[in-house]
PDB file of C-alpha atoms in Angstrom:
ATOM      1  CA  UNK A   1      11.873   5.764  28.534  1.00 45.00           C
ATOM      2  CA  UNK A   2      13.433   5.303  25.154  1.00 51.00           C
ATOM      3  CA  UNK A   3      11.968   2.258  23.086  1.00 60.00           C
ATOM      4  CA  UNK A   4      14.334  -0.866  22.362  1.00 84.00           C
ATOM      5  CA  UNK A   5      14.585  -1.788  18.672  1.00 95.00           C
ATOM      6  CA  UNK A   6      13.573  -5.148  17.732  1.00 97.00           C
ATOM      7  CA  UNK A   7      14.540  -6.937  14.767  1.00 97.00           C
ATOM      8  CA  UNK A   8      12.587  -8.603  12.534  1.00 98.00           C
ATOM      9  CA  UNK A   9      14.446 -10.527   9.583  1.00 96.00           C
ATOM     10  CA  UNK A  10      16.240  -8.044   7.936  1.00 95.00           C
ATOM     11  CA  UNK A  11      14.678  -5.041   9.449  1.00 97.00           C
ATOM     12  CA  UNK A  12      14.502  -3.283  12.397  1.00 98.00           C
ATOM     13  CA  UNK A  13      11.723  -1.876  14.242  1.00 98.00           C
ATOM     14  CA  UNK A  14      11.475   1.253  16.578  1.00 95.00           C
ATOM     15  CA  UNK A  15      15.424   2.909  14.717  1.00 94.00           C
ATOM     16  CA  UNK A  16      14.999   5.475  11.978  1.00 94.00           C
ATOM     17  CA  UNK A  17      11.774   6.216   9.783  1.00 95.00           C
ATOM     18  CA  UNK A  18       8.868   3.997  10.098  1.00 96.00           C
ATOM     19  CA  UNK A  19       8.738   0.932   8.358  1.00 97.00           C
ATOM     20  CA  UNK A  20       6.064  -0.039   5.934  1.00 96.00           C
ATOM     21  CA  UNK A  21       4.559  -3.514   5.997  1.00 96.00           C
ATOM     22  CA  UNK A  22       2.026  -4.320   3.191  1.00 96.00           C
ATOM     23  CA  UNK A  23      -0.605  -7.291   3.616  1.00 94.00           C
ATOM     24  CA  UNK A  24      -0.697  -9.588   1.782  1.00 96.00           C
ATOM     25  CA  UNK A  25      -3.959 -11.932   0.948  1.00 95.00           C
ATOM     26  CA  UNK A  26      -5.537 -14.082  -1.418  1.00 96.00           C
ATOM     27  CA  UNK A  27      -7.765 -17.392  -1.848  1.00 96.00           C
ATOM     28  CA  UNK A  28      -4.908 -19.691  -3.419  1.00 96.00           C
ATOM     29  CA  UNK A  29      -1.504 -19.843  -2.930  1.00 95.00           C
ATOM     30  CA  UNK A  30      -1.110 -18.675  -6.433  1.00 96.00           C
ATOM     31  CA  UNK A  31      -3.222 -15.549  -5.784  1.00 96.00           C
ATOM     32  CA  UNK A  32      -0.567 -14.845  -2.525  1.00 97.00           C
ATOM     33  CA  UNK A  33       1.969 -15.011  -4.350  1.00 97.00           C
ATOM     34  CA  UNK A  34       1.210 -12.111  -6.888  1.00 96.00           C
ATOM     35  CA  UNK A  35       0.279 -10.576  -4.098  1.00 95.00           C
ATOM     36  CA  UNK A  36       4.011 -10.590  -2.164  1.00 96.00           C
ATOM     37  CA  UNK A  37       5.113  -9.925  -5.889  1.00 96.00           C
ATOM     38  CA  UNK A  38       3.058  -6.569  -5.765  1.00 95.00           C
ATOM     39  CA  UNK A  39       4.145  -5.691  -2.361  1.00 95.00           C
ATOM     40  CA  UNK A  40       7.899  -5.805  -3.196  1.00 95.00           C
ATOM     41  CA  UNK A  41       7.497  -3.637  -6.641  1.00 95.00           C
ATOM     42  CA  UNK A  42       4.871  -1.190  -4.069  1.00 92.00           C
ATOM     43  CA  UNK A  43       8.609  -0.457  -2.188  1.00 93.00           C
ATOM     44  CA  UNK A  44       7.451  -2.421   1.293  1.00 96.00           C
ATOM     45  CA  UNK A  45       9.734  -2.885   4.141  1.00 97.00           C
ATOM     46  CA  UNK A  46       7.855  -6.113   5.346  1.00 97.00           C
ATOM     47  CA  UNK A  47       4.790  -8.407   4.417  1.00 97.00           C
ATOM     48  CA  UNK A  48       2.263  -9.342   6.813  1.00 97.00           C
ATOM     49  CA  UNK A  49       0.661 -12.402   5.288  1.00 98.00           C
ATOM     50  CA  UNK A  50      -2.912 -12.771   6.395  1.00 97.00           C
ATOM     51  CA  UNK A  51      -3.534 -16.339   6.569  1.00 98.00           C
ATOM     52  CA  UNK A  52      -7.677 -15.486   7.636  1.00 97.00           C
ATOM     53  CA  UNK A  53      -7.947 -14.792   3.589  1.00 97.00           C
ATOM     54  CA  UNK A  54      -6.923 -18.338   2.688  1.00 97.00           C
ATOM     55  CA  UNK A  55      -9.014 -19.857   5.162  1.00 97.00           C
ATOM     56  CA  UNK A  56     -10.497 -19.831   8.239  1.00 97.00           C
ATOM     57  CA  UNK A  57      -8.397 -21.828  10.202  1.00 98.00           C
ATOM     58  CA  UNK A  58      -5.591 -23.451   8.119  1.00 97.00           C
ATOM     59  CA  UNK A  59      -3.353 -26.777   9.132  1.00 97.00           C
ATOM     60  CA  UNK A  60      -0.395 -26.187   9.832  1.00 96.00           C
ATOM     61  CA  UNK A  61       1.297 -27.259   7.029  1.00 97.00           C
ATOM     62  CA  UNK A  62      -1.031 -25.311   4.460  1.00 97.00           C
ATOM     63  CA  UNK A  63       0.091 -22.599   6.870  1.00 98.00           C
ATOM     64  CA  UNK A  64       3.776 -23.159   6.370  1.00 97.00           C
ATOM     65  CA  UNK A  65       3.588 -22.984   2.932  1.00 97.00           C
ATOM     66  CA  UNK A  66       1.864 -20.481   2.052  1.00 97.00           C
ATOM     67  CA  UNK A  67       4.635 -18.669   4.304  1.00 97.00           C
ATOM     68  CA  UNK A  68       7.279 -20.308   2.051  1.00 97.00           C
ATOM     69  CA  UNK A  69       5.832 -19.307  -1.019  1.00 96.00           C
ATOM     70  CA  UNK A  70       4.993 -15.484   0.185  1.00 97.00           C
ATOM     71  CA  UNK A  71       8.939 -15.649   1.043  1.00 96.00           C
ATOM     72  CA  UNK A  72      10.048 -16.871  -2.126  1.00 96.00           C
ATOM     73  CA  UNK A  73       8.095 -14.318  -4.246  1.00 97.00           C
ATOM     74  CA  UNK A  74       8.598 -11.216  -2.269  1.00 97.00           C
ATOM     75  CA  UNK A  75      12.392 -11.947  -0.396  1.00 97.00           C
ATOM     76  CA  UNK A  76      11.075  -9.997   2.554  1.00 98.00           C
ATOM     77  CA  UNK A  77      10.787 -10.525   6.421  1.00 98.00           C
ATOM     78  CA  UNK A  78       7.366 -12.055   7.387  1.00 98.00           C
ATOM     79  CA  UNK A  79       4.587 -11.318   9.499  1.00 98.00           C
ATOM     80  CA  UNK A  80       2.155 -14.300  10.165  1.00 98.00           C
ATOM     81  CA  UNK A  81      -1.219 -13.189  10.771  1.00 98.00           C
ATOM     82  CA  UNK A  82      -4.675 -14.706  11.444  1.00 98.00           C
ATOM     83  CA  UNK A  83      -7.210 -12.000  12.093  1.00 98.00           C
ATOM     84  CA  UNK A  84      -9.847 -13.963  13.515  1.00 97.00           C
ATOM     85  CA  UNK A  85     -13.518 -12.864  13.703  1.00 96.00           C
ATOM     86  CA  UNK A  86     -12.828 -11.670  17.415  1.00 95.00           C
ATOM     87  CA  UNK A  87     -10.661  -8.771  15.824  1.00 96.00           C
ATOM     88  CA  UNK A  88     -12.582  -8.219  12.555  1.00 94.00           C
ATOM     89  CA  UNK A  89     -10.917 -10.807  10.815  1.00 95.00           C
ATOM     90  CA  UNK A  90     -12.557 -14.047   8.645  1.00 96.00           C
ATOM     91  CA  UNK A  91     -10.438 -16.006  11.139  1.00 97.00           C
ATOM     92  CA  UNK A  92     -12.023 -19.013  13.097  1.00 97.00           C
ATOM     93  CA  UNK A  93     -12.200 -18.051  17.009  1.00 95.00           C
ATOM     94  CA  UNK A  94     -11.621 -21.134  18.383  1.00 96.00           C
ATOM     95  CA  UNK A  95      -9.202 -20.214  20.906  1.00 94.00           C
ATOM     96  CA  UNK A  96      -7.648 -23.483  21.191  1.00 97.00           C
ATOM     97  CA  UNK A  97      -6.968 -24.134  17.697  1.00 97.00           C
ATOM     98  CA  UNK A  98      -5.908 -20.394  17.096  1.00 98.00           C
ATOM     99  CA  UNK A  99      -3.097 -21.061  20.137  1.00 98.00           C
ATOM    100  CA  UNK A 100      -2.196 -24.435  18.160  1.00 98.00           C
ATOM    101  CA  UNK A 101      -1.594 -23.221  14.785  1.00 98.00           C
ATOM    102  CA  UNK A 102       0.433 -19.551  15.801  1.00 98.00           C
ATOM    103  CA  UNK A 103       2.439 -22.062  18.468  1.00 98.00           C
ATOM    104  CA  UNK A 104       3.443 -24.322  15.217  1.00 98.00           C
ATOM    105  CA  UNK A 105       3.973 -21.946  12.898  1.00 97.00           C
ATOM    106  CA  UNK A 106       6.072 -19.840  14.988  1.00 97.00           C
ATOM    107  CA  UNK A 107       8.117 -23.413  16.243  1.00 97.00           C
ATOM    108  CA  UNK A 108       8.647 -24.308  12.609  1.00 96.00           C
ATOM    109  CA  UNK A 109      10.246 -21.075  11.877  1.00 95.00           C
ATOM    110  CA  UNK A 110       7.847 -20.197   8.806  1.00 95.00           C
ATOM    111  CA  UNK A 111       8.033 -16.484   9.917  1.00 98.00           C
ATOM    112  CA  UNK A 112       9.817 -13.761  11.438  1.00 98.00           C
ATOM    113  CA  UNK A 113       7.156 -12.487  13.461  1.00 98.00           C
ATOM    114  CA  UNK A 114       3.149 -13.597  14.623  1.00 98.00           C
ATOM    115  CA  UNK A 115       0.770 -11.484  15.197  1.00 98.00           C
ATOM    116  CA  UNK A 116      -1.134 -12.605  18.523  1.00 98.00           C
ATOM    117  CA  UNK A 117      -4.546 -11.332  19.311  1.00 98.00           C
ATOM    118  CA  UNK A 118      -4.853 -10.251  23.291  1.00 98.00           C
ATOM    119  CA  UNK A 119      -8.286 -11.483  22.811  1.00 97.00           C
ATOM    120  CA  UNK A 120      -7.403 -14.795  22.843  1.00 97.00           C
ATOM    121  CA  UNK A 121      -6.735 -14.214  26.493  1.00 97.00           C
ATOM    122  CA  UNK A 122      -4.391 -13.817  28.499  1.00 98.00           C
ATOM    123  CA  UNK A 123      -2.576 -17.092  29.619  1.00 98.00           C
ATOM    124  CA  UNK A 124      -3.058 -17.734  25.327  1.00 98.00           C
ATOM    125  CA  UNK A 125      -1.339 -14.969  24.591  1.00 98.00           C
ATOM    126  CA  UNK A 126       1.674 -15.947  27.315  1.00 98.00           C
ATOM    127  CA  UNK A 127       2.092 -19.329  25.685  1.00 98.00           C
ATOM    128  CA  UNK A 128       1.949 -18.259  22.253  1.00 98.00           C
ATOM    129  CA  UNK A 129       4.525 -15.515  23.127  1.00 98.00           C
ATOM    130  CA  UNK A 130       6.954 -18.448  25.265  1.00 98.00           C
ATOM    131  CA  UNK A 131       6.382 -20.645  22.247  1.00 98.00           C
ATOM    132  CA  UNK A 132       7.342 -18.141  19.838  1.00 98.00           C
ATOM    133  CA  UNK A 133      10.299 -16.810  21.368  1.00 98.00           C
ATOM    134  CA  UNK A 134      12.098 -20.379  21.952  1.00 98.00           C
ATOM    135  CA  UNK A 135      12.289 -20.349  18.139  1.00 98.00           C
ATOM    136  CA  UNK A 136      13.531 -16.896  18.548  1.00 98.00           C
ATOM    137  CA  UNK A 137      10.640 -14.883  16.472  1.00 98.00           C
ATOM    138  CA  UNK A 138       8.892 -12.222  17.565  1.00 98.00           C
ATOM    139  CA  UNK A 139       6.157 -11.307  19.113  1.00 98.00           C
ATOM    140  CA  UNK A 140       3.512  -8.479  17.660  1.00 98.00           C
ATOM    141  CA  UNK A 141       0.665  -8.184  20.114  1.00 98.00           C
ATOM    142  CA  UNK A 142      -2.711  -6.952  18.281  1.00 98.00           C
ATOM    143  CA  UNK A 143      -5.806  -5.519  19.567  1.00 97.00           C
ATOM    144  CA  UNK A 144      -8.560  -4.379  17.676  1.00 96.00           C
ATOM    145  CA  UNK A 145     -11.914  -2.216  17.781  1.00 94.00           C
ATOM    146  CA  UNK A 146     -13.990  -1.313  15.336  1.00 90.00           C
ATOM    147  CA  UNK A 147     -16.992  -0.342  16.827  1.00 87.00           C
ATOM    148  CA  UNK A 148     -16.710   2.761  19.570  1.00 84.00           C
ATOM    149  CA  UNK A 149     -15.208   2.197  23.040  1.00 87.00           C
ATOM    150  CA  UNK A 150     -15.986   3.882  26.024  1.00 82.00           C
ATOM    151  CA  UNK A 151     -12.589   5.344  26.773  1.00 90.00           C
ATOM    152  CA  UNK A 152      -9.679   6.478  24.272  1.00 90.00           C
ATOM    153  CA  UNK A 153      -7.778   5.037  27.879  1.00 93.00           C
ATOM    154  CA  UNK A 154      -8.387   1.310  27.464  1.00 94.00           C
ATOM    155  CA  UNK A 155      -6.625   1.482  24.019  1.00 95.00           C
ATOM    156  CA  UNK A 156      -3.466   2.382  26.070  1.00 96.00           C
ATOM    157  CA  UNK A 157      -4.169  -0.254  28.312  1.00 97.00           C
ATOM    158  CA  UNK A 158      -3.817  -3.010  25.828  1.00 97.00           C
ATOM    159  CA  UNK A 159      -0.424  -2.582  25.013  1.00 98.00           C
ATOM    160  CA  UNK A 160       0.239  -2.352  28.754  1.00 98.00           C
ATOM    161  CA  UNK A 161      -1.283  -5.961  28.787  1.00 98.00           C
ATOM    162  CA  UNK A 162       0.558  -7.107  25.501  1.00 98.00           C
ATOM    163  CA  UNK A 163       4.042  -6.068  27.030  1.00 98.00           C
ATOM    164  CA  UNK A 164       3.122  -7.718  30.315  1.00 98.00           C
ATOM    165  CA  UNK A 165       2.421 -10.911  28.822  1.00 98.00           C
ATOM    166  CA  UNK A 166       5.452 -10.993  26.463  1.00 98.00           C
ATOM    167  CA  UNK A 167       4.851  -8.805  23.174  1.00 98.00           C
ATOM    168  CA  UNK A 168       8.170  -7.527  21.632  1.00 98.00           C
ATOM    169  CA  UNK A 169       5.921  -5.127  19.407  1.00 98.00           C
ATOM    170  CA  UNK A 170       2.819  -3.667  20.811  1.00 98.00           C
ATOM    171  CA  UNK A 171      -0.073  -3.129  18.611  1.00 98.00           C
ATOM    172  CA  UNK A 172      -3.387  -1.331  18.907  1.00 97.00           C
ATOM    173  CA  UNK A 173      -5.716  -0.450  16.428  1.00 95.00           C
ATOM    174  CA  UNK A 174      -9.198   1.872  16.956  1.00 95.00           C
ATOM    175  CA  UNK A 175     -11.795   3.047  14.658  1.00 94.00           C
ATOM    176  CA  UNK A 176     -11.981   6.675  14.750  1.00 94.00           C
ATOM    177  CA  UNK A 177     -15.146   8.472  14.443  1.00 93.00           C
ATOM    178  CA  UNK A 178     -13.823  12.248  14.801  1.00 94.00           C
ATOM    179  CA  UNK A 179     -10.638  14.143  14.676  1.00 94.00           C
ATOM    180  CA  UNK A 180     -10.754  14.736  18.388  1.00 94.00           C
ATOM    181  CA  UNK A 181     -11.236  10.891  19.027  1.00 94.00           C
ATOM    182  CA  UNK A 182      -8.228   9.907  16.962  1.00 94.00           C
ATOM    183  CA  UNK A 183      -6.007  12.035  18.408  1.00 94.00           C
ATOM    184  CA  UNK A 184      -7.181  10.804  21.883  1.00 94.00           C
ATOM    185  CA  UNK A 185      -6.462   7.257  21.157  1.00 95.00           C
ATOM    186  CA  UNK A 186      -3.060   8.425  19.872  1.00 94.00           C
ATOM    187  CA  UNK A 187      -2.198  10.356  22.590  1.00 95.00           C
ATOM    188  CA  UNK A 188      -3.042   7.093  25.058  1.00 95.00           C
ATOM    189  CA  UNK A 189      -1.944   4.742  22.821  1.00 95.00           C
ATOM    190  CA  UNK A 190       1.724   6.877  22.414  1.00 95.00           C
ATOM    191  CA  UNK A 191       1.775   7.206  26.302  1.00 96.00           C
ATOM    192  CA  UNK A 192       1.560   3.524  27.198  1.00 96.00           C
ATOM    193  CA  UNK A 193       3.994   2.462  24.175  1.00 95.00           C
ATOM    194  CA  UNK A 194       6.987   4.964  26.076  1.00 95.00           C
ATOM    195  CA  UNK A 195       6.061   3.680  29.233  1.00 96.00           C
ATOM    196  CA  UNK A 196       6.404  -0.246  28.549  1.00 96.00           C
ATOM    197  CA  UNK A 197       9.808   1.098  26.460  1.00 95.00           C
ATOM    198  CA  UNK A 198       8.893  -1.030  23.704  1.00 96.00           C
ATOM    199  CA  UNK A 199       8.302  -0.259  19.848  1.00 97.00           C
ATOM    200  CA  UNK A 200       4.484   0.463  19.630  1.00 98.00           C
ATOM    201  CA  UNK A 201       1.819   0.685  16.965  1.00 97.00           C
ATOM    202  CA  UNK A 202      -0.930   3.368  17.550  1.00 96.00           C
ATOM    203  CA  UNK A 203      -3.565   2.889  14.660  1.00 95.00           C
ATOM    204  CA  UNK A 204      -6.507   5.152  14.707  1.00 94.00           C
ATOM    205  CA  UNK A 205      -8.841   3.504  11.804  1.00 92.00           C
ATOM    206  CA  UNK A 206     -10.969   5.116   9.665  1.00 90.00           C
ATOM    207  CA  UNK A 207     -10.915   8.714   7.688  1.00 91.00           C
ATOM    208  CA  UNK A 208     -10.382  10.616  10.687  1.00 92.00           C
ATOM    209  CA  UNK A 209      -7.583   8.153  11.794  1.00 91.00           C
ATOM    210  CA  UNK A 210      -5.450   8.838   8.428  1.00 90.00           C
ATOM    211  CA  UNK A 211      -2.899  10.979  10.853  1.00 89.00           C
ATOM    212  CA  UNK A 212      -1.727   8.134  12.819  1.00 92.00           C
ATOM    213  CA  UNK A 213      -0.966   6.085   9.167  1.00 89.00           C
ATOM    214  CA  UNK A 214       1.043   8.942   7.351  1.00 90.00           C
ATOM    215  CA  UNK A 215       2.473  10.897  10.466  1.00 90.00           C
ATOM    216  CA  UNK A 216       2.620   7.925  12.591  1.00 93.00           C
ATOM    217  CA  UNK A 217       5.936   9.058  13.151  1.00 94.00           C
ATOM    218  CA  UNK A 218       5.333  11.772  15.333  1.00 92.00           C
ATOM    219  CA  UNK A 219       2.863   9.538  17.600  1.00 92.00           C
ATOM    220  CA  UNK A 220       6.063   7.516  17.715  1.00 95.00           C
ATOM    221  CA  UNK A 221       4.686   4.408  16.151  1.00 96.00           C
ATOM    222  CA  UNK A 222       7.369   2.434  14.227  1.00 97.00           C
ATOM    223  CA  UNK A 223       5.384   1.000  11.633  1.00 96.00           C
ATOM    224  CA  UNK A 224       2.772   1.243   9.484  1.00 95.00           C
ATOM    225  CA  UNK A 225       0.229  -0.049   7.092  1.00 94.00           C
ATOM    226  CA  UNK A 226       0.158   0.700   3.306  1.00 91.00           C
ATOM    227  CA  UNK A 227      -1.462  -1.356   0.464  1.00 87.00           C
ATOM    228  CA  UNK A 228      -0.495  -2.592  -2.593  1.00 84.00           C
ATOM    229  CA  UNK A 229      -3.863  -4.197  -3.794  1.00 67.00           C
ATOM    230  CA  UNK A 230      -6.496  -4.781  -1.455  1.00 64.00           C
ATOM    231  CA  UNK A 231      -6.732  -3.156   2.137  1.00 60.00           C
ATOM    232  CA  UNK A 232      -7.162  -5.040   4.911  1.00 55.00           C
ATOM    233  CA  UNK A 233      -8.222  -2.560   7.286  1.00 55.00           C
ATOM    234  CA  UNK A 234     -10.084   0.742   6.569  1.00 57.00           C
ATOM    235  CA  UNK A 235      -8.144   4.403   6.299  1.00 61.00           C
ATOM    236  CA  UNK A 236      -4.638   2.266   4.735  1.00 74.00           C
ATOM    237  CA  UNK A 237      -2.950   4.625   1.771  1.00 82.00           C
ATOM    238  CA  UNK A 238      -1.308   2.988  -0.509  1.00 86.00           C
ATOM    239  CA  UNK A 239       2.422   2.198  -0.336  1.00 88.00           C
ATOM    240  CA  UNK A 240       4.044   4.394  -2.569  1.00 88.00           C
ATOM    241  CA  UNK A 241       2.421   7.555  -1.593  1.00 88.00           C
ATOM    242  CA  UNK A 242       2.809   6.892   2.023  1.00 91.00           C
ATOM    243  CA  UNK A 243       6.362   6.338   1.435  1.00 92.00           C
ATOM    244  CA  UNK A 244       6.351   9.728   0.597  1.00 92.00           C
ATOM    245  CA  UNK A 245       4.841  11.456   2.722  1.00 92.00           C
ATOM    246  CA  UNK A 246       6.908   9.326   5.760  1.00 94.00           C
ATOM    247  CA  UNK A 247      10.054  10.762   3.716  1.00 92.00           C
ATOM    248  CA  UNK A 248       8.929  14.330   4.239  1.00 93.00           C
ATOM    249  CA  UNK A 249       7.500  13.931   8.045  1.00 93.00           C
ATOM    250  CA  UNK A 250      10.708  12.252   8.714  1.00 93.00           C
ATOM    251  CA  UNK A 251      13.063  14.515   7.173  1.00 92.00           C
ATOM    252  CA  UNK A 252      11.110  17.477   8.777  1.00 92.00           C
ATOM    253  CA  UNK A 253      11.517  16.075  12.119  1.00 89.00           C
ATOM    254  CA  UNK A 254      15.578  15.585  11.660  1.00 83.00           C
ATOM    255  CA  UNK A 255      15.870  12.201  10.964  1.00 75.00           C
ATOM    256  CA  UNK A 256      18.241  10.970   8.665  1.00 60.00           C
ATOM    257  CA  UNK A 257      18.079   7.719   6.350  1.00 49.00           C
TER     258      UNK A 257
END
């Protein structure tokens, strides 16, 4: 089944080479905004601006304008993103107050995308995604492990769940502890993505994960994560040089542009 682009601001996701988002975090608003700044000059495609690094659990209106001002300085489409401690983040896991805040943001149009944690559960998730979409932004669904799980299979499985519940973009990121591990969770991950027909992101953290970041390509994920600055998650290259090396991958598979 062939995956249906989605577009996020000015971009679209799951048509040509893989896209590049950079995140973007800081501890003022100030310290975002050089940030965004960065990411532009780094040659990103999109900015996924993790709120988690401002605080915990921010009001909405913080929220919002931090958005605004990560708009302003780097002109690109926007990801809205708090990683809570349930996914590795510095996010607060109330569940209640996560739902609130993604539900506002997303209503108030302060992004072109949220990031929604499956771990939130399930009728969360569903809400968040309805809520979302009647202010006609989309939709990444996250899931995250970064200890070891007992089956490269239930990596696959989350982005069957995401999709189910409303996720434009499916997401799943794994820390890998081997070569043979990484490629596993790939290989599920990439199954499950063609099956729900949906652009897909198969991350395998870690060292041995770095294949699934630079030739995430041919896994057939349509983004991925570079830094310009800090990383927020570990195995991330930075921008530049992954830009690169997507150039190459893609222009050795035939793609064009």
């Amino acid at each position: 089944m062939a995956n249906r682009a989605v577009r996020v601001g000015s971009i679209v996701l799951g048509e040509g080479m893989p896209k590049i988002c950079v995140p973007v975090m800081g501890t003022t608003p100030e310290e975002l905004r050089a940030a965004a700044r960065r990411a532009r000059l780094a040659g990103a495609d999109l900015i996924e601006l993790r709120i988690d690094s401002l605080s915990p659990m921010p009001e909405a209106e913080e929220a919002a304008a931090a958005c605004r001002a990560v708009r302003e300085a780097s002109g690109l489409p926007l990801i809205f993103t708090l990683r809570t401690a349930r996914d590795g983040g510095a996010g607060d896991a109330d569940a209640a107050a996560y739902e609130a805040l993604l539900a506002e943001t997303a209503r108030g149009g302060a992004c072109d995308a949220v990031d929604v944690e499956l771990s939130a559960g399930e009728a969360a998730f569903a809400r968040i995604a309805r809520a979302a979409h009647e202010a006609g932004v989309i939709v990444v669904g996250s899931s995250h492990a970064f200890g070891r799980i007992a089956d490269a299979r239930l990596a696959g499985n989350w982005l069957s769940r995401q999709a189910r519940l409303g996720a434009d973009v499916l997401k799943a990121a794994v820390m890998a502890h081997s070569r043979t591990e990484a490629l596993a969770l790939c290989l599920h991950m990439a199954r499950a993505g063609e099956a729900e027909g949906r652009p897909y992101i198969a991350i395998a953290m870690g060292p041995c994960g770095v294949i699934s970041r630079a030739a995430c390509e041919a896994v057939g994920s349509c983004l991925t994560f570079g830094t310009a600055g800090e990383a927020s998650a570990p195995g991330q290259m930075e921008a530049g040089a992954l830009r690169q090396v997507l150039l190459s991958i893609h222009g050795a598979m035939g793609g064009e542009g």
